[in-house]
Coordinates of C-alpha atoms and ligand atoms in Angstrom, one line a residue:
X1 CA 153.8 -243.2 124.1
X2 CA 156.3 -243.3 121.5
X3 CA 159.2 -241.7 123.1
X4 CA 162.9 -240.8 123.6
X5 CA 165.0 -242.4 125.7
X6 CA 168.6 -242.8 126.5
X7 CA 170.6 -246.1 127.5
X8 CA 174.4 -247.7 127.9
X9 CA 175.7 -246.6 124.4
X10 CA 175.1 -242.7 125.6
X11 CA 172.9 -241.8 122.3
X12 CA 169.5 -241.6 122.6
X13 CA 167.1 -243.6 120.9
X14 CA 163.3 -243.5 119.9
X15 CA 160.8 -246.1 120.7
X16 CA 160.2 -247.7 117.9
X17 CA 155.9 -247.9 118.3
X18 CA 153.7 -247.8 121.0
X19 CA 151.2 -250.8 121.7
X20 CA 148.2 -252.2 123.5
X21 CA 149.1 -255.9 123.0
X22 CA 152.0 -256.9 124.7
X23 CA 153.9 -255.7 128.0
X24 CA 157.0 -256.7 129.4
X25 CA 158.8 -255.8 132.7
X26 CA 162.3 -256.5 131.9
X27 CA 163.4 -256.7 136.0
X28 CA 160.9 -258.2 137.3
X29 CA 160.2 -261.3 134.3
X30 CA 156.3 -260.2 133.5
X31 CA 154.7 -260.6 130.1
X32 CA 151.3 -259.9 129.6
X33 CA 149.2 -260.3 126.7
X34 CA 146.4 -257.6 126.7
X35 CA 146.9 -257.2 130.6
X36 CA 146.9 -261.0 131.1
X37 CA 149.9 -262.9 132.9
X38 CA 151.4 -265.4 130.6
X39 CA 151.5 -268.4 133.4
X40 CA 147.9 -268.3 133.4
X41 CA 146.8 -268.0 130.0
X42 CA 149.4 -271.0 129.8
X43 CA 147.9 -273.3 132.2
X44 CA 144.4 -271.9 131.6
X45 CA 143.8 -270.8 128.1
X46 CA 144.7 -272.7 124.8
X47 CA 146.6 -271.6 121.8
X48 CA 143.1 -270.5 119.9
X49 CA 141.6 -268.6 123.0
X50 CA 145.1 -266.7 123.1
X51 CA 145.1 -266.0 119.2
X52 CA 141.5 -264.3 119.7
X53 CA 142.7 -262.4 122.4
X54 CA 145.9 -261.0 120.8
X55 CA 143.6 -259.9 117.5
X56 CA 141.1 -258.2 119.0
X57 CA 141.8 -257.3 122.7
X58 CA 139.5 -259.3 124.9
X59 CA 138.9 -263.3 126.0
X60 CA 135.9 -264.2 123.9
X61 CA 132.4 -265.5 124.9
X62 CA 131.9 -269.1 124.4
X63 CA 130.1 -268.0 121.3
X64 CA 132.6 -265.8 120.2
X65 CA 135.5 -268.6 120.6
X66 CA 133.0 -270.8 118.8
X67 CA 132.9 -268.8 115.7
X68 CA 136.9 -268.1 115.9
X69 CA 137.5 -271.5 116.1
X70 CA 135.3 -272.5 113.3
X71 CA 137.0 -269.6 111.1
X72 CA 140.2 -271.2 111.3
X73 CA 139.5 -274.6 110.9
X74 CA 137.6 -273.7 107.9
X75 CA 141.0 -272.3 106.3
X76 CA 143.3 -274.7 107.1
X77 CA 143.6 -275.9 103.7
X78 CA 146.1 -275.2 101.2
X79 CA 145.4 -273.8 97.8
X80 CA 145.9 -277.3 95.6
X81 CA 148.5 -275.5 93.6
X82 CA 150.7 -274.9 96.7
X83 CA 152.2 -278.0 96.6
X84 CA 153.6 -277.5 93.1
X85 CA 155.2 -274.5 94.7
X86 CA 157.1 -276.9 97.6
X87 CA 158.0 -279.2 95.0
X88 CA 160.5 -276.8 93.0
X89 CA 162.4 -276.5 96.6
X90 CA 165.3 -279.4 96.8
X91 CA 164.6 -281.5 99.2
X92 CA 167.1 -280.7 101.6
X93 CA 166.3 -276.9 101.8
X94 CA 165.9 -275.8 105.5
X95 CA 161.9 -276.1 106.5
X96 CA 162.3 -272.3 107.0
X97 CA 163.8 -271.5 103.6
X98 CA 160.5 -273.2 102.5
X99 CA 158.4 -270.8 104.5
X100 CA 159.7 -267.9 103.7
X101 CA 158.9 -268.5 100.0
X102 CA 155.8 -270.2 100.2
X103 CA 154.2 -267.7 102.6
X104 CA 156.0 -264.6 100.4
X105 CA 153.9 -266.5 97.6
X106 CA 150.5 -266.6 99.5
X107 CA 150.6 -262.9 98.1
X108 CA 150.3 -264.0 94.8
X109 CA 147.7 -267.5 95.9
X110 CA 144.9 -265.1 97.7
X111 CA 145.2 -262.0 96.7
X112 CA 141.2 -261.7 97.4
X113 CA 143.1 -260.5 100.7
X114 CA 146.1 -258.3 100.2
X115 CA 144.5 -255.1 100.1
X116 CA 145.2 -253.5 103.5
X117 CA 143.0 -250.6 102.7
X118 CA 139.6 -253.1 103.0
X119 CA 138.5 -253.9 106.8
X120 CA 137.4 -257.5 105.2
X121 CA 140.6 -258.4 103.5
X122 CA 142.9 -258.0 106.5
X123 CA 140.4 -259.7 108.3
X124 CA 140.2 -262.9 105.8
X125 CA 144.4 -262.7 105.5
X126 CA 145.2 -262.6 109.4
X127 CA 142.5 -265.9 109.6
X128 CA 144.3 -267.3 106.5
X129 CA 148.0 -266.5 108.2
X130 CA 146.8 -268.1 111.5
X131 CA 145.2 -271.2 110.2
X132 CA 147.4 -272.0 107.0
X133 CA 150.8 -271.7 108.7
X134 CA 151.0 -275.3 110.6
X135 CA 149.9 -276.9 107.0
X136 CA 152.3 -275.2 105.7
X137 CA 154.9 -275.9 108.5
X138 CA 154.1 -279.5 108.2
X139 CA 154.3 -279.7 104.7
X140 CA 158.0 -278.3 104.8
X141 CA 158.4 -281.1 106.9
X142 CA 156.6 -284.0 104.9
X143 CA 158.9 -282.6 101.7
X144 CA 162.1 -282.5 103.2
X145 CA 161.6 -286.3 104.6
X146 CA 160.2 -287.2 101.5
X147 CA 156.8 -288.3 103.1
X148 CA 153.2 -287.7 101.7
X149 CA 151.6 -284.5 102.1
X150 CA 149.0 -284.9 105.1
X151 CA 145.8 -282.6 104.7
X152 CA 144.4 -280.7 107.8
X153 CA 141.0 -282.5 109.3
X154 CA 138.1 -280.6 110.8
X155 CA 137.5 -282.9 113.6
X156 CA 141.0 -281.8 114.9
X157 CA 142.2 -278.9 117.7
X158 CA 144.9 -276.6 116.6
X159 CA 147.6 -278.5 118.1
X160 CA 146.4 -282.2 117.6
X161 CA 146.3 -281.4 113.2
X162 CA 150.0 -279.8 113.1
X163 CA 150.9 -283.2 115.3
X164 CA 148.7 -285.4 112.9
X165 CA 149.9 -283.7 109.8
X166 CA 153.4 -284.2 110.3
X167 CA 153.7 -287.7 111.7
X168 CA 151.1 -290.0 110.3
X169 CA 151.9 -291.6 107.0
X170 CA 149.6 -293.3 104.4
X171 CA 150.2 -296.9 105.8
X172 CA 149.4 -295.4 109.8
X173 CA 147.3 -292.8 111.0
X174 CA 148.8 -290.8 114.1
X175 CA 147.0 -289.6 116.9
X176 CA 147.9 -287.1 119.0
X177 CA 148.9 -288.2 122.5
X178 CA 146.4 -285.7 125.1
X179 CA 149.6 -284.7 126.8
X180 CA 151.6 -284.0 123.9
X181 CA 148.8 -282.3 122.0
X182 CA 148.5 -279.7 125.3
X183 CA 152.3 -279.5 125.2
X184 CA 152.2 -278.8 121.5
X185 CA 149.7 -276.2 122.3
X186 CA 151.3 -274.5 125.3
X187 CA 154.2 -274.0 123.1
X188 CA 152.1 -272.2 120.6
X189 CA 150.9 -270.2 123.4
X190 CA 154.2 -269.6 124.9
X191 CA 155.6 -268.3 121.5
X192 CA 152.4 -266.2 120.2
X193 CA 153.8 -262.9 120.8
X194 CA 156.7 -260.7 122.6
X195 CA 156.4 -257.2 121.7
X196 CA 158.8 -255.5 119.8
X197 CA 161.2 -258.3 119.2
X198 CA 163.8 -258.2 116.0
X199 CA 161.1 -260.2 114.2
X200 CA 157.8 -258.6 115.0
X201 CA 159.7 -255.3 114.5
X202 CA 160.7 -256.3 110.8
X203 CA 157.1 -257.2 110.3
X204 CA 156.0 -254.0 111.6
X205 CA 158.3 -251.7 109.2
X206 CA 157.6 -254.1 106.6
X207 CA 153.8 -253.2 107.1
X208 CA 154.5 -249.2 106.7
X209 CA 155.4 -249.7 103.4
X210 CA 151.7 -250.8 102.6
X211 CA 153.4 -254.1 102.0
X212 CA 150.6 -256.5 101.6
X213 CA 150.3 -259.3 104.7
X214 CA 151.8 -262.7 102.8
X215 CA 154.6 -260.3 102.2
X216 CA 155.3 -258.8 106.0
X217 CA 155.2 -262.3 107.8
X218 CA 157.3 -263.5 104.7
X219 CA 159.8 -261.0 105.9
X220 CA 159.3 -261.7 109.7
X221 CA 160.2 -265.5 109.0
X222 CA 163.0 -264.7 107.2
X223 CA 164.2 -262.7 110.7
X224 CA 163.0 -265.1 113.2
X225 CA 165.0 -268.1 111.4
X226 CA 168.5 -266.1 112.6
X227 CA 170.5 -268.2 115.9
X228 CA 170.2 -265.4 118.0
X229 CA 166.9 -265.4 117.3
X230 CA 164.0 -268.0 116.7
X231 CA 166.8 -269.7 115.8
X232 CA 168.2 -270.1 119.1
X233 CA 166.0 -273.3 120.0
X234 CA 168.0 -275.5 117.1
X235 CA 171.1 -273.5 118.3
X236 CA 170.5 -274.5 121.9
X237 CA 169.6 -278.2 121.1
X238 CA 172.7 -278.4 119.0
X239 CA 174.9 -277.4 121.8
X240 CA 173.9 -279.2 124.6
X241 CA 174.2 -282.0 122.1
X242 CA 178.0 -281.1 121.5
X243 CA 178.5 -280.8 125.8
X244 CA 176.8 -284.3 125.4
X245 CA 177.3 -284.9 129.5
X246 CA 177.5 -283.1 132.2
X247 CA 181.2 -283.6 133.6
X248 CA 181.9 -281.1 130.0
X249 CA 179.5 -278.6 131.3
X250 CA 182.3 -276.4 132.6
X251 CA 184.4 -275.9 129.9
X252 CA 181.4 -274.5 128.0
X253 CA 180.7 -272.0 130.9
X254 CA 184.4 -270.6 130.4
X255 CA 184.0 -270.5 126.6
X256 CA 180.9 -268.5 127.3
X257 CA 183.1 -266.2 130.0
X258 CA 185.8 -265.8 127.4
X259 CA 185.5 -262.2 125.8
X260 CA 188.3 -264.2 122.8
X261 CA 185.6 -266.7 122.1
X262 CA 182.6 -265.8 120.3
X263 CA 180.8 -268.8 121.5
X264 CA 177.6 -267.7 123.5
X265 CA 175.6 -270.4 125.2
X266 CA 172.3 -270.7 123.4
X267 CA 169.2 -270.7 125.1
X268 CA 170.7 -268.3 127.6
X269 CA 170.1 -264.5 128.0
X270 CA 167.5 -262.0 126.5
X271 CA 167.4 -258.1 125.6
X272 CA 165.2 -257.3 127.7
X273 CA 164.5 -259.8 130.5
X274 CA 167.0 -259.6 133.2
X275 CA 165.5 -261.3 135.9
X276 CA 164.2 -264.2 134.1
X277 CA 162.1 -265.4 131.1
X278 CA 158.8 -266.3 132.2
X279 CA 157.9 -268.7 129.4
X280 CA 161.0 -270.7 130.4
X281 CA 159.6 -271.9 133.6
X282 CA 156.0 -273.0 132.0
X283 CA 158.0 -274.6 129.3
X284 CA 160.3 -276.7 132.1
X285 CA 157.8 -278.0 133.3
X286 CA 156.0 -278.6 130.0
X287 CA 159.7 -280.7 129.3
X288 CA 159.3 -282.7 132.5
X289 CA 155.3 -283.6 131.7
X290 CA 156.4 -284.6 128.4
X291 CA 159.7 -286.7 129.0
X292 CA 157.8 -288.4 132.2
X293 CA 155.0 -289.4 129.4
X294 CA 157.7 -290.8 127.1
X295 CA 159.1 -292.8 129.6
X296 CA 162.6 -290.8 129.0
X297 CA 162.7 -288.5 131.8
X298 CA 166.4 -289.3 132.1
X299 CA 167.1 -288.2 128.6
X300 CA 170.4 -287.3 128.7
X301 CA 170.2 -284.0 126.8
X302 CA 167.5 -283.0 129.5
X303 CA 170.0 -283.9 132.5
X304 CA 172.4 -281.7 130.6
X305 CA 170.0 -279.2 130.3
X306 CA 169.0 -279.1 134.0
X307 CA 172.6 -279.4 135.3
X308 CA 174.0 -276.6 132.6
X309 CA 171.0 -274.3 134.5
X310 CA 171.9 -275.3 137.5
X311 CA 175.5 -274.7 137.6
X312 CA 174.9 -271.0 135.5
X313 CA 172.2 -269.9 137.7
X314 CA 174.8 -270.1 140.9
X315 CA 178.0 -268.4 138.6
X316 CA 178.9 -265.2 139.7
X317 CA 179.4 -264.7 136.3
X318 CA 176.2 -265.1 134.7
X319 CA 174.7 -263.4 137.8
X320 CA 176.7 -259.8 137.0
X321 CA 175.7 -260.5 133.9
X322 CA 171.9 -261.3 134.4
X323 CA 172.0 -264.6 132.1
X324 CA 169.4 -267.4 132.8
X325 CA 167.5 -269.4 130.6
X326 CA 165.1 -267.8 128.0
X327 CA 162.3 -269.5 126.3
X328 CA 164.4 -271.4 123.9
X329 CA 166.3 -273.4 126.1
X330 CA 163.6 -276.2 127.2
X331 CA 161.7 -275.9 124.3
X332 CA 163.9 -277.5 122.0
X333 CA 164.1 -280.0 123.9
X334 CA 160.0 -280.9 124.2
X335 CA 160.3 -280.9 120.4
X336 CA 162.9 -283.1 120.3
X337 CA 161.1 -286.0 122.4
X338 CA 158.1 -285.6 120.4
X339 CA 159.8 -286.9 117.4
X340 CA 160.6 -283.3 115.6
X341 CA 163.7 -282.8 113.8
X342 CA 165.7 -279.6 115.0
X343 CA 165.5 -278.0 111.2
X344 CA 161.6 -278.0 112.4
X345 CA 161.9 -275.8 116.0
X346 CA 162.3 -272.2 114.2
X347 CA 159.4 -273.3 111.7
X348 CA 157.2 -274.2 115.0
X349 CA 158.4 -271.1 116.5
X350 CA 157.0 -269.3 113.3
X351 CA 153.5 -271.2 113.2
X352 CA 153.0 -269.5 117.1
X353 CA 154.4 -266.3 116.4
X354 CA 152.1 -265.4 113.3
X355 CA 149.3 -264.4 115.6
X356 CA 151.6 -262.2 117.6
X357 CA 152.9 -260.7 113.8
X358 CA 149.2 -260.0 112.6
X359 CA 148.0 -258.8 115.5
X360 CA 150.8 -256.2 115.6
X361 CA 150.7 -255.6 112.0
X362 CA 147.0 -254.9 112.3
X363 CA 147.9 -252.4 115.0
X364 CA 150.4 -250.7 112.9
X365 CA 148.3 -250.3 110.0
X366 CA 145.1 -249.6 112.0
X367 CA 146.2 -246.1 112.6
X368 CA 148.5 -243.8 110.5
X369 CA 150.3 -242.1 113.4
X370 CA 151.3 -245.8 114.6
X371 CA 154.2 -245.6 111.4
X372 CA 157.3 -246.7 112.3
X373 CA 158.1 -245.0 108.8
X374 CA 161.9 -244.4 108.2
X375 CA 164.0 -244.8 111.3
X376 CA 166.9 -242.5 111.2
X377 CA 170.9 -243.4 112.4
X378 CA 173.8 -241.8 113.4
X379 CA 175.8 -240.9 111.4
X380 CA 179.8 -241.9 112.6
X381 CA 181.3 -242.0 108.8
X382 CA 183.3 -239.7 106.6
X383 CA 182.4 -235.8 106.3
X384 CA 182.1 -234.5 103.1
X385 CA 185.4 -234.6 100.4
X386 CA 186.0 -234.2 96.7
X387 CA 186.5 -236.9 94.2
X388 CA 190.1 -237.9 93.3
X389 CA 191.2 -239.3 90.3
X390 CA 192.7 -243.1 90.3
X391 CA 195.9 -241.5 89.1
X392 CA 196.3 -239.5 91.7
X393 CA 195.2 -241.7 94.6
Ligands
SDX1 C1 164.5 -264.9 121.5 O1 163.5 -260.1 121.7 C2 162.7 -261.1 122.0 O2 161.7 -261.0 122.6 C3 163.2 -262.4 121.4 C4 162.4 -263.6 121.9 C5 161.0 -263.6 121.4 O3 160.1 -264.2 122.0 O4 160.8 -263.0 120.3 O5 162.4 -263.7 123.3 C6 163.0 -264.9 121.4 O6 165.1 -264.4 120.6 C7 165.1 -265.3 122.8 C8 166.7 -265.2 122.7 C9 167.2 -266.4 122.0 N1 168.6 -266.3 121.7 C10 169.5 -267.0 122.3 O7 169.3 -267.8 123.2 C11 170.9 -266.9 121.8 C12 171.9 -266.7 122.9 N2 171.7 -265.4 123.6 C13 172.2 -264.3 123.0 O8 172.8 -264.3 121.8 C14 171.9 -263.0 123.8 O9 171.7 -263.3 125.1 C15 170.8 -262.2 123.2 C16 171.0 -261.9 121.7 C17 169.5 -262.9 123.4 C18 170.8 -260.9 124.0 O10 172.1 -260.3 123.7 P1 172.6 -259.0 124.4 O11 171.5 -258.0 124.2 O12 174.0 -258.7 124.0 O13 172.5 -259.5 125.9 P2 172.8 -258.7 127.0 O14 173.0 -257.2 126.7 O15 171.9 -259.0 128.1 O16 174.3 -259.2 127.3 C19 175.0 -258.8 128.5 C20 176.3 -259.4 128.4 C21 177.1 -259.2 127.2 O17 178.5 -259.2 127.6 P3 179.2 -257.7 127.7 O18 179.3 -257.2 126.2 O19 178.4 -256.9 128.6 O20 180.6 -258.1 128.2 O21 176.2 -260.9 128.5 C22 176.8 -261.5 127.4 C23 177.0 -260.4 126.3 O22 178.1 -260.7 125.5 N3 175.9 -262.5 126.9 C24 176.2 -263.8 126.9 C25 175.0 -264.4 126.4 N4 174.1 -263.5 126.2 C26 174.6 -262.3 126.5 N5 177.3 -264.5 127.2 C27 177.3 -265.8 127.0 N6 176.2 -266.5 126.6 C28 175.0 -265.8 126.3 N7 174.0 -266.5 125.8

C-alpha cells in the first residue's frame, strides 16, 4: 500500500504509488515482472511476450500472443507526415532530442487516441506507443547520418525491423544476424520496465494531470535521456573509452573514491539494488554471445570492462559502499559491436522502456485513488518577513 516510511535523511517520506507490475528486492537483486523472475523471462520469453505481460498481467495463449503480435506489427508505420516533422531537426540534434519532440507531437498526429477517458483510445495509443517507437528510434538515427528513411516490414520480429531499419541502405538490404536479433531483443526485455524509476515516475505524475499518452512518454524520454539515468549507458561507454586500457583502471577507481572529485564511474551503482543488478548478469553474457559472434571477443573496451568489474567488485571501497555493475554497464557495450552509435543507447533504452511507461501509466489512470497528484516538500527556507524598500536594503 501506499505508505509512510522513514530512511537515512531522518524525514519521512511517502511512497509515491502502489503497483502490481513490477517488484524489486533491493538486498537480495530480484526483479519480477508480474511475479516473474527477470532471468527467465530473459532466456525464455521475447521482448513481445514480455510487453503482453507487462499490459495486461498474465503470459498470453498462443492465440492471445498471435493477436498481440499482429496488433503491433500492424502499427509500425509512421504517419507519412512524420517525416516532415524530423526534417525541421538539424541534423546533428541528439537522437533523443528528436524523440522527445516527435513522440510529444504524436499528440497532435493521432489524436483518434488521446482521450484517456475511452477504454478503446488508451488501448489503440499504448499499441501505437509500443510499436511506433523503434521506427521512430531508427528514423532519428537514419536523419542524423543522413541516410534514407527505412520503413518497418511485416515479415519482420520486433527486434529484427529496428535492426533492419537502421542499418540497411537503398543500395543493400540488411538482415538481421539470429544472434544479434535475440541480443537486440533481450535488451528490449532487459529494459521494459523497473518500477518506480526517475523516468517511469515522471510519466506517472505526468499522467495525473489527464495529460494525454504522446504527451507522458514525451516527458518520460525527456527524463530517461539524463547520465545518471538512461543516460548512463553512453556515459559508461564514454568512460571506459577515456580509461582506454586496463593498466589506467586504477586511477579511475580513486577518482571515483575521491569525495573532491565529482567524477562517478558510470555503469556502476543503483538506488535501490545493493546487492546487484540482475539484468547486468543476463546482459554480460548477452556481451560475450555477441562479441564471440563478431569475432571481437577481445575488444578492448570489453577487457576494460571486465577488468574495471573485476578489480571494483574486490575494493573494500565499493563493497562499504554496495557498488557493482547496474544494467548499463555491458549494455553499451553490445550496442556498440552491433554497429550503433552511442547518441543511439538512451534512444534504445527508450524504445524498451515504453512498454514499462504505458503499462504503468495505464495503472495510474485505471483507478482514481492510484494519483500520485501533488507531492508535497519540506519546507527548509525563509519564514515569513515584510517587504523592504531597495532604498533601504
Ligand atoms: C538506471 O532507478 C532505476 O531503476 C534506474 C534504472 C532503470 O532501469 O530505470 O535501473 C536505470 O538509471 C541505472 C543507473 C544508471 N546510472 C549510472 O550508472 C550512473 C552512475 N551511478 C550513479 O550516478 C549512482 O550510482 C546512482 C544515481 C545510480 C545511484 O546514486 P545514489 O542513490 O547516490 O547511490 P547510493 O546511495 O547507492 O550511493 C552510495 C554512495 C554515495 O556515497 P556517499 O554519499 O554515501 O559518500 O556511493 C557513491 C555515492 O556518492 N556512489 C558512487 C557511485 N554511485 C554511488 N561512487 C562512485 N561511482 C558511482 N557510480
Amino acid at each position: 500500500q501506499a505508505g509512510v516510511f522513514t530512511y537515512d535523511p531522518g524525514f519521512t517520506s511517502t511512497a509515491s504509488c502502489d503497483s502490481t507490475i513490477t517488484f524489486i528486492d533491493g538486498e537480495k537483486g530480484e526483479l519480477l515482472h508480474r511475479g516473474y523472475p527477470i532471468d527467465q523471462l530473459a532466456s525464455k520469453s521475447h521482448f513481445l511476450e514480455v510487453c503482453f505481460l507487462l499490459l495486461y498481467g498474465n503470459l498470453p495463449t498462443s492465440e492471445q500472443l498471435e493477436d498481440f503480435e499482429n496488433r503491433v506489427t500492424s502499427h509500425t508505420m509512421l504517419h507519412e507526415q512524420m517525416q516532415y516533422f524530423f526534417r525541421g531537426f538539424r541534423r546533428d540534434a541528439h537522437p533523443m532530442a528528436v524523440m522527445v519532440g516527435v513522440v510529444g507531437a504524436m499528440s497532435a498526429f493521432y489524436h483518434d487516441s488521446t482521450d484517456i477517458s475511452d477504454p478503446w483510445q488508451r488501448e489503440v495509443a499504448s499499441i501505437r506507443l509500443i510499436a511506433k517507437m523503434p521506427t521512430i528510434a531508427a528514423w532519428a538515427y537514419k536523419y542524423s547520418i543522413g541516410q534514407p528513411f527505412v520503413y518497418p516490414r511485416n515479415d519482420l520480429d520486433y527486434a529484427s525491423n529496428f535492426l533492419r531499419m537502421c542499418f540497411s541502405v537503398p543500395a543493400e538490404d540488411y538482415v538481421a544476424n539470429p544472434i544479434l536479433s535475440r541480443a537486440m531483443d533481450r535488451i528490449f526485455t532487459l529494459h521494459a520496465d523497473h518500477e518506480q524509476n526517475a523516468s517511469t515516475s515522471t510519466v506517472r505524475l505526468a499522467s495525473s494531470s489527464g495529460a494525454n499518452p504522446f504527451a507522458c512518454i514525451a516527458a518520460g524520454i525527456a527524463c530517461l535521456w539524463g547520465p545518471a539515468h538512461g543516460g548512463a549507458n553512453q556515459a559508461c561507454l564514454e568512460m571506459l573509452r577515456e580509461i582506454g586500457t586496463p593498466d589506467r583502471i586504477p586511477e579511475y577507481i580513486a577518482r571515483a573514491k575521491d569525495k573532491n572529485d565529482p567524477f562517478r564511474l558510470m555503469g556502476f551503482g543503483h538506488r535501490v539494488y545493493k546487492n546487484h543488478d540482475p539484468r547486468a548478469t543476463v546482459m554480460k553474457q548477452s556481451a560475450d554471445e555477441v562479441l564471440d559472434l563478431l569475432g571481437i571477443e577481445n575488444n578492448p573496451t570489453l577487457q576494460t570492462a571486465k577488468e574495471l568489474e573485476r578489480i571494483a567488485l574486490e575494493d573494500d571501497y565499493f563493497r562499504e559502499k554496495k557498488l557493482f555493475p547496474n544494467v548499463d554497464f555491458y549494455s553499451g557495450i553490445i550496442l556498440d559491436a552491433m554497429g550503433f552509435p552511442q547518441s543511439m543507447f538512451t534512444p534504445i533504452f527508450a524504445v524498451a522502456r515504453t512498454v514499462g511507461w504505458i503499462s504503468q501509466w495505464k495503472e495510474q489512470i485505471s483507478d482514481p485513488q492510484h494519483k500520485i497528484g501533488r507531492p508535497r516538500q519540506l519546507y527548509l527556507g525563509e519564514t515569513a518577513r515584510d517587504y523592504v524598500d531597495v532604498e533601504k536594503r
